[in-house]
Each structure stands twice: as C-alpha cells, then as structure tokens.
Coordinates of N, CA and C in Angstrom, one line a residue:
K1 N 100.6 103.9 104.7 CA 101.2 103.5 105.8 C 100.2 103.5 107.2
K2 N 100.3 102.9 108.1 CA 99.5 102.9 109.2 C 100.2 103.6 110.3
R3 N 99.5 104.5 110.7 CA 100.0 105.3 112.0 C 99.4 105.2 113.2
K4 N 100.1 105.0 114.3 CA 99.6 104.9 115.8 C 100.0 105.8 116.5
A5 N 99.3 106.3 117.5 CA 100.0 107.3 118.6 C 100.4 106.5 119.8
G6 N 101.5 106.9 120.1 CA 102.4 105.9 121.2 C 101.7 106.1 122.4
R7 N 101.2 107.5 122.7 CA 100.6 107.6 124.1 C 99.4 107.2 124.1
V8 N 98.6 106.8 123.0 CA 97.4 106.5 123.2 C 97.1 105.1 123.0
M9 N 97.6 104.5 121.8 CA 97.5 103.0 121.7 C 98.8 102.4 122.0
R10 N 98.8 101.1 122.7 CA 99.8 100.2 123.0 C 100.1 99.5 121.9
I11 N 101.2 99.2 121.8 CA 101.7 98.2 120.6 C 102.8 97.2 121.3
T12 N 102.6 96.1 120.9 CA 103.6 95.0 121.6 C 104.8 94.9 120.5
I13 N 105.6 94.2 120.8 CA 106.9 93.9 120.1 C 106.3 92.9 118.9
E14 N 105.5 92.1 119.3 CA 105.0 91.1 118.4 C 104.2 91.7 117.4
E15 N 103.4 92.8 117.6 CA 102.6 93.5 116.6 C 103.5 94.3 115.7
M16 N 104.9 94.7 116.3 CA 105.6 95.8 115.5 C 106.2 95.0 114.3
H17 N 106.3 95.9 113.3 CA 106.8 95.5 112.0 C 107.6 96.4 111.3
E18 N 108.4 96.2 110.4 CA 109.1 97.2 109.5 C 108.2 98.2 108.9
G19 N 108.3 99.4 108.8 CA 107.4 100.3 107.8 C 106.4 101.0 108.8
I20 N 106.0 100.4 109.9 CA 104.9 101.1 110.6 C 105.5 102.4 111.2
E21 N 104.6 103.6 111.3 CA 105.0 104.6 111.6 C 104.1 104.9 112.9
L22 N 104.9 105.5 114.0 CA 104.4 105.6 115.3 C 104.7 107.0 115.9
E23 N 103.9 107.6 116.6 CA 104.2 108.8 117.3 C 104.9 108.6 118.7
G24 N 106.0 109.1 119.0 CA 106.6 108.8 120.2 C 107.1 110.0 120.9
I25 N 107.7 109.7 122.2 CA 108.2 110.7 122.9 C 109.6 110.3 123.2
V26 N 110.6 111.3 123.2 CA 112.1 111.1 123.5 C 112.0 110.8 125.0
R27 N 112.6 109.8 125.4 CA 112.6 109.3 126.8 C 113.9 109.6 127.3
S28 N 115.1 109.3 126.6 CA 116.5 109.5 127.1 C 117.3 109.9 125.9
V29 N 118.3 110.7 126.0 CA 119.2 111.1 124.9 C 120.6 110.6 125.4
K30 N 121.3 110.0 124.4 CA 122.4 109.5 124.4 C 123.6 110.1 123.5
D31 N 124.8 109.8 123.5 CA 125.5 110.4 122.6 C 125.3 109.8 121.1
Y32 N 124.9 108.6 121.0 CA 124.8 107.8 119.6 C 123.3 108.1 119.2
G33 N 122.4 108.6 119.9 CA 121.1 108.6 119.5 C 120.0 109.1 120.6
A34 N 118.7 108.5 120.5 CA 117.8 108.7 121.6 C 117.0 107.4 121.7
F35 N 116.5 107.2 122.8 CA 115.5 106.1 123.1 C 113.9 106.8 123.2
I36 N 113.1 106.1 122.2 CA 112.0 106.7 122.0 C 110.7 105.8 122.7
D37 N 109.6 106.4 123.5 CA 108.7 105.7 123.9 C 107.4 105.7 122.8
V38 N 107.2 104.6 122.3 CA 106.0 104.6 121.2 C 104.9 103.9 121.8
G39 N 104.9 103.6 123.1 CA 103.7 102.9 123.8 C 103.8 101.3 123.7
S40 N 105.1 100.9 123.5 CA 105.6 99.6 123.7 C 106.0 99.3 125.2
T41 N 106.2 98.0 125.4 CA 107.0 97.6 126.9 C 108.4 98.0 126.7
T42 N 109.1 98.3 125.5 CA 110.4 98.8 125.4 C 110.5 99.9 124.7
D43 N 111.5 100.9 124.9 CA 111.7 102.0 124.2 C 112.4 101.6 122.9
G44 N 112.2 102.3 121.8 CA 113.0 102.0 120.6 C 114.3 102.9 120.3
L45 N 115.2 102.5 119.7 CA 116.5 103.3 119.4 C 116.6 103.9 118.2
L46 N 116.5 105.3 118.4 CA 116.6 106.3 117.2 C 118.0 106.7 116.9
H47 N 118.8 106.0 116.2 CA 120.0 106.2 116.1 C 120.3 107.6 115.5
I48 N 121.4 108.3 116.0 CA 121.7 109.7 115.5 C 121.7 109.8 113.9
T49 N 122.2 108.8 113.2 CA 122.3 108.8 111.7 C 120.8 108.7 111.1
Q50 N 119.6 108.4 112.1 CA 118.4 108.2 111.6 C 117.4 109.4 112.0
M51 N 118.1 110.4 112.6 CA 117.5 111.5 113.1 C 117.3 112.6 111.8
L52 N 116.2 113.3 112.0 CA 116.1 114.5 111.1 C 117.2 115.6 111.3
P53 N 117.5 116.5 110.5 CA 118.7 117.6 110.8 C 118.3 118.4 111.9
Q54 N 117.1 118.7 112.1 CA 116.7 119.5 113.4 C 116.9 119.0 114.7
H55 N 117.3 117.4 114.7 CA 117.4 116.9 116.0 C 119.0 116.5 116.0
R56 N 119.8 116.9 115.0 CA 121.1 116.5 115.4 C 122.1 117.7 114.6
Q57 N 123.3 117.8 115.0 CA 124.1 118.9 114.5 C 125.6 118.4 114.5
H58 N 126.5 119.0 113.7 CA 127.8 118.6 113.7 C 128.4 119.8 114.6
V59 N 129.5 119.3 115.3 CA 130.3 120.0 116.3 C 131.7 119.5 116.1
G60 N 132.4 120.2 115.1 CA 133.6 119.8 114.8 C 133.4 118.6 114.0
N61 N 134.2 117.5 114.3 CA 133.9 116.3 113.5 C 133.1 115.2 114.0
N62 N 132.5 115.7 115.1 CA 131.3 114.8 115.7 C 130.0 115.3 115.5
M63 N 129.0 114.5 115.4 CA 127.6 114.7 115.3 C 127.1 114.6 116.8
V64 N 126.2 115.6 117.2 CA 125.6 115.6 118.7 C 124.0 115.5 118.3
V65 N 123.5 115.0 119.4 CA 121.8 114.9 119.5 C 121.5 116.3 120.1
T66 N 120.3 116.8 119.4 CA 119.8 118.1 119.9 C 118.5 117.9 120.4
A67 N 118.0 116.7 120.1 CA 116.6 116.4 120.6 C 116.6 116.5 122.1
S68 N 115.4 116.8 122.7 CA 115.2 117.1 124.2 C 114.2 115.8 124.6
E69 N 114.5 115.4 125.9 CA 113.7 114.5 126.5 C 112.1 115.2 126.7
G70 N 111.3 114.3 126.4 CA 109.9 114.8 126.4 C 109.5 115.2 125.2
E71 N 110.2 115.6 124.1 CA 109.9 116.0 122.9 C 109.2 115.0 122.2
K72 N 108.1 115.4 121.4 CA 107.3 114.5 120.6 C 107.9 114.2 119.2
V73 N 108.1 113.1 118.6 CA 108.5 112.9 117.3 C 107.7 111.7 116.8
W74 N 107.9 111.9 115.5 CA 107.3 110.7 114.4 C 108.4 109.7 114.1
V75 N 108.2 108.5 114.2 CA 109.1 107.7 113.8 C 108.7 106.5 112.8
E76 N 109.4 105.9 112.0 CA 109.2 104.6 111.4 C 109.9 103.5 111.9
V77 N 109.6 102.4 112.0 CA 110.3 101.1 112.4 C 110.8 100.7 111.4
I78 N 112.4 100.4 111.5 CA 113.1 100.2 110.4 C 113.7 98.5 110.5
S79 N 113.7 98.1 111.8 CA 114.1 96.8 112.1 C 113.5 96.5 113.3
V80 N 113.0 95.2 113.4 CA 112.6 94.6 114.7 C 113.3 93.2 114.9
D81 N 113.8 93.2 116.3 CA 114.4 91.8 116.7 C 113.4 91.1 117.7
H82 N 112.6 90.4 117.3 CA 111.5 90.0 118.1 C 112.0 89.0 119.2
Q83 N 113.2 88.4 119.0 CA 113.9 87.5 120.1 C 114.4 88.4 121.2
Q84 N 115.1 89.5 120.9 CA 115.7 90.3 121.9 C 114.8 91.5 122.5
G85 N 113.5 91.5 121.6 CA 112.4 92.5 122.3 C 113.0 93.9 122.0
R86 N 113.9 94.1 120.9 CA 114.3 95.5 120.5 C 113.7 95.8 119.1
F87 N 113.9 97.1 118.9 CA 113.4 97.7 117.7 C 114.2 99.1 117.3
A88 N 114.6 99.1 116.1 CA 115.1 100.4 115.7 C 114.2 101.4 114.8
L89 N 114.4 102.7 114.9 CA 113.7 103.6 114.2 C 114.4 104.6 113.5
R90 N 113.5 105.1 112.5 CA 114.0 106.3 111.7 C 113.0 107.4 111.9
E91 N 113.6 108.6 112.2 CA 112.5 109.8 112.3 C 112.0 110.2 111.0
V92 N 110.8 110.5 111.0 CA 110.0 111.1 109.8 C 109.5 112.4 110.0
E93 N 109.2 113.2 109.0 CA 108.8 114.6 109.1 C 107.5 114.6 109.9
I94 N 107.4 115.5 110.9 CA 106.2 115.4 111.8 C 105.1 116.2 110.7
A95 N 105.5 117.0 109.9 CA 104.6 117.5 109.1 C 103.8 116.6 108.2
D96 N 104.6 115.7 107.8 CA 103.8 114.5 106.9 C 102.8 113.8 107.9
A97 N 103.0 113.9 109.0 CA 102.2 113.2 110.0 C 100.9 113.9 110.6
A98 N 101.2 115.2 110.7 CA 100.3 116.2 111.3 C 99.0 116.3 110.5
P99 N 97.9 116.3 111.2 CA 96.6 116.4 110.3 C 96.6 117.8 109.4
K100 N 96.0 117.8 108.3 CA 96.0 118.9 107.5 C 94.7 119.9 107.8
P101 N 95.0 121.2 107.8 CA 93.9 122.0 108.2 C 92.8 121.9 107.1
P102 N 91.7 122.0 107.5 CA 90.4 122.0 106.5 C 90.5 123.0 105.4
P103 N 90.1 122.8 104.2 CA 90.1 124.0 103.3 C 89.3 125.2 103.8
G104 N 90.0 126.3 103.5 CA 89.4 127.6 103.8 C 89.8 127.9 105.3
A105 N 90.6 127.2 105.9 CA 91.1 127.5 107.3 C 92.1 128.6 107.2
G106 N 92.0 129.5 108.3 CA 93.2 130.5 108.3 C 94.6 130.0 108.3
G107 N 95.3 130.9 107.6 CA 96.8 130.5 107.6 C 97.6 131.1 106.6

C-alpha cells in the first residue's frame, strides 16, 4: 500500500482511491466522528466506528470521540464519492506507519 503525508503532498479527489493510506490531521471533532485533513481540498470523514480504541470510548450506552483537534493520525480511504467530492476513512495503527529505527539503535 502506498502512503502519502497529507501535510506534505497534496492529493485530489480524482487521485483518491480505496485502500490508499494517508497521514492526516484531525480538523474537527463531532459526536459521530472526526473530519481529517489529508491534504485534499475536502476533509475526509473518519466515523467513530472506524476509529482506533484510543480515539473513542464508551460512556454509558454511548460511544464518544476522544481524538483531539490538531492530532496526527494515519488513515486508510475506505470509500470515495467522486461526484459529491467526499471520502470516508478508517484509522490505522500509527506504529505500522512510523519509520522503523535502524538496527542497533537504542531502545
């Protein structure tokens, strides 16, 4: 899978497709999820059900978003509506996206 950094490389809706992974920044948090800036002209929707457990929690019978605006996240595009100019995202583990330290590095 190809990864692009949202804050570095711009991506258009036309270039977007299911399965691409992108670095993004949480732009706004809603009851139902968060809108993520991946460097496109439109922010993508990361629905609360597609968030990793560290960005959501159960409070009573409800699930609430615990992600913060400005937080960096890695996401995978799960659907694109080219006509409406919208796309939906699924959060992926940032550890899977982070560069691995070189062999012999401290840790």
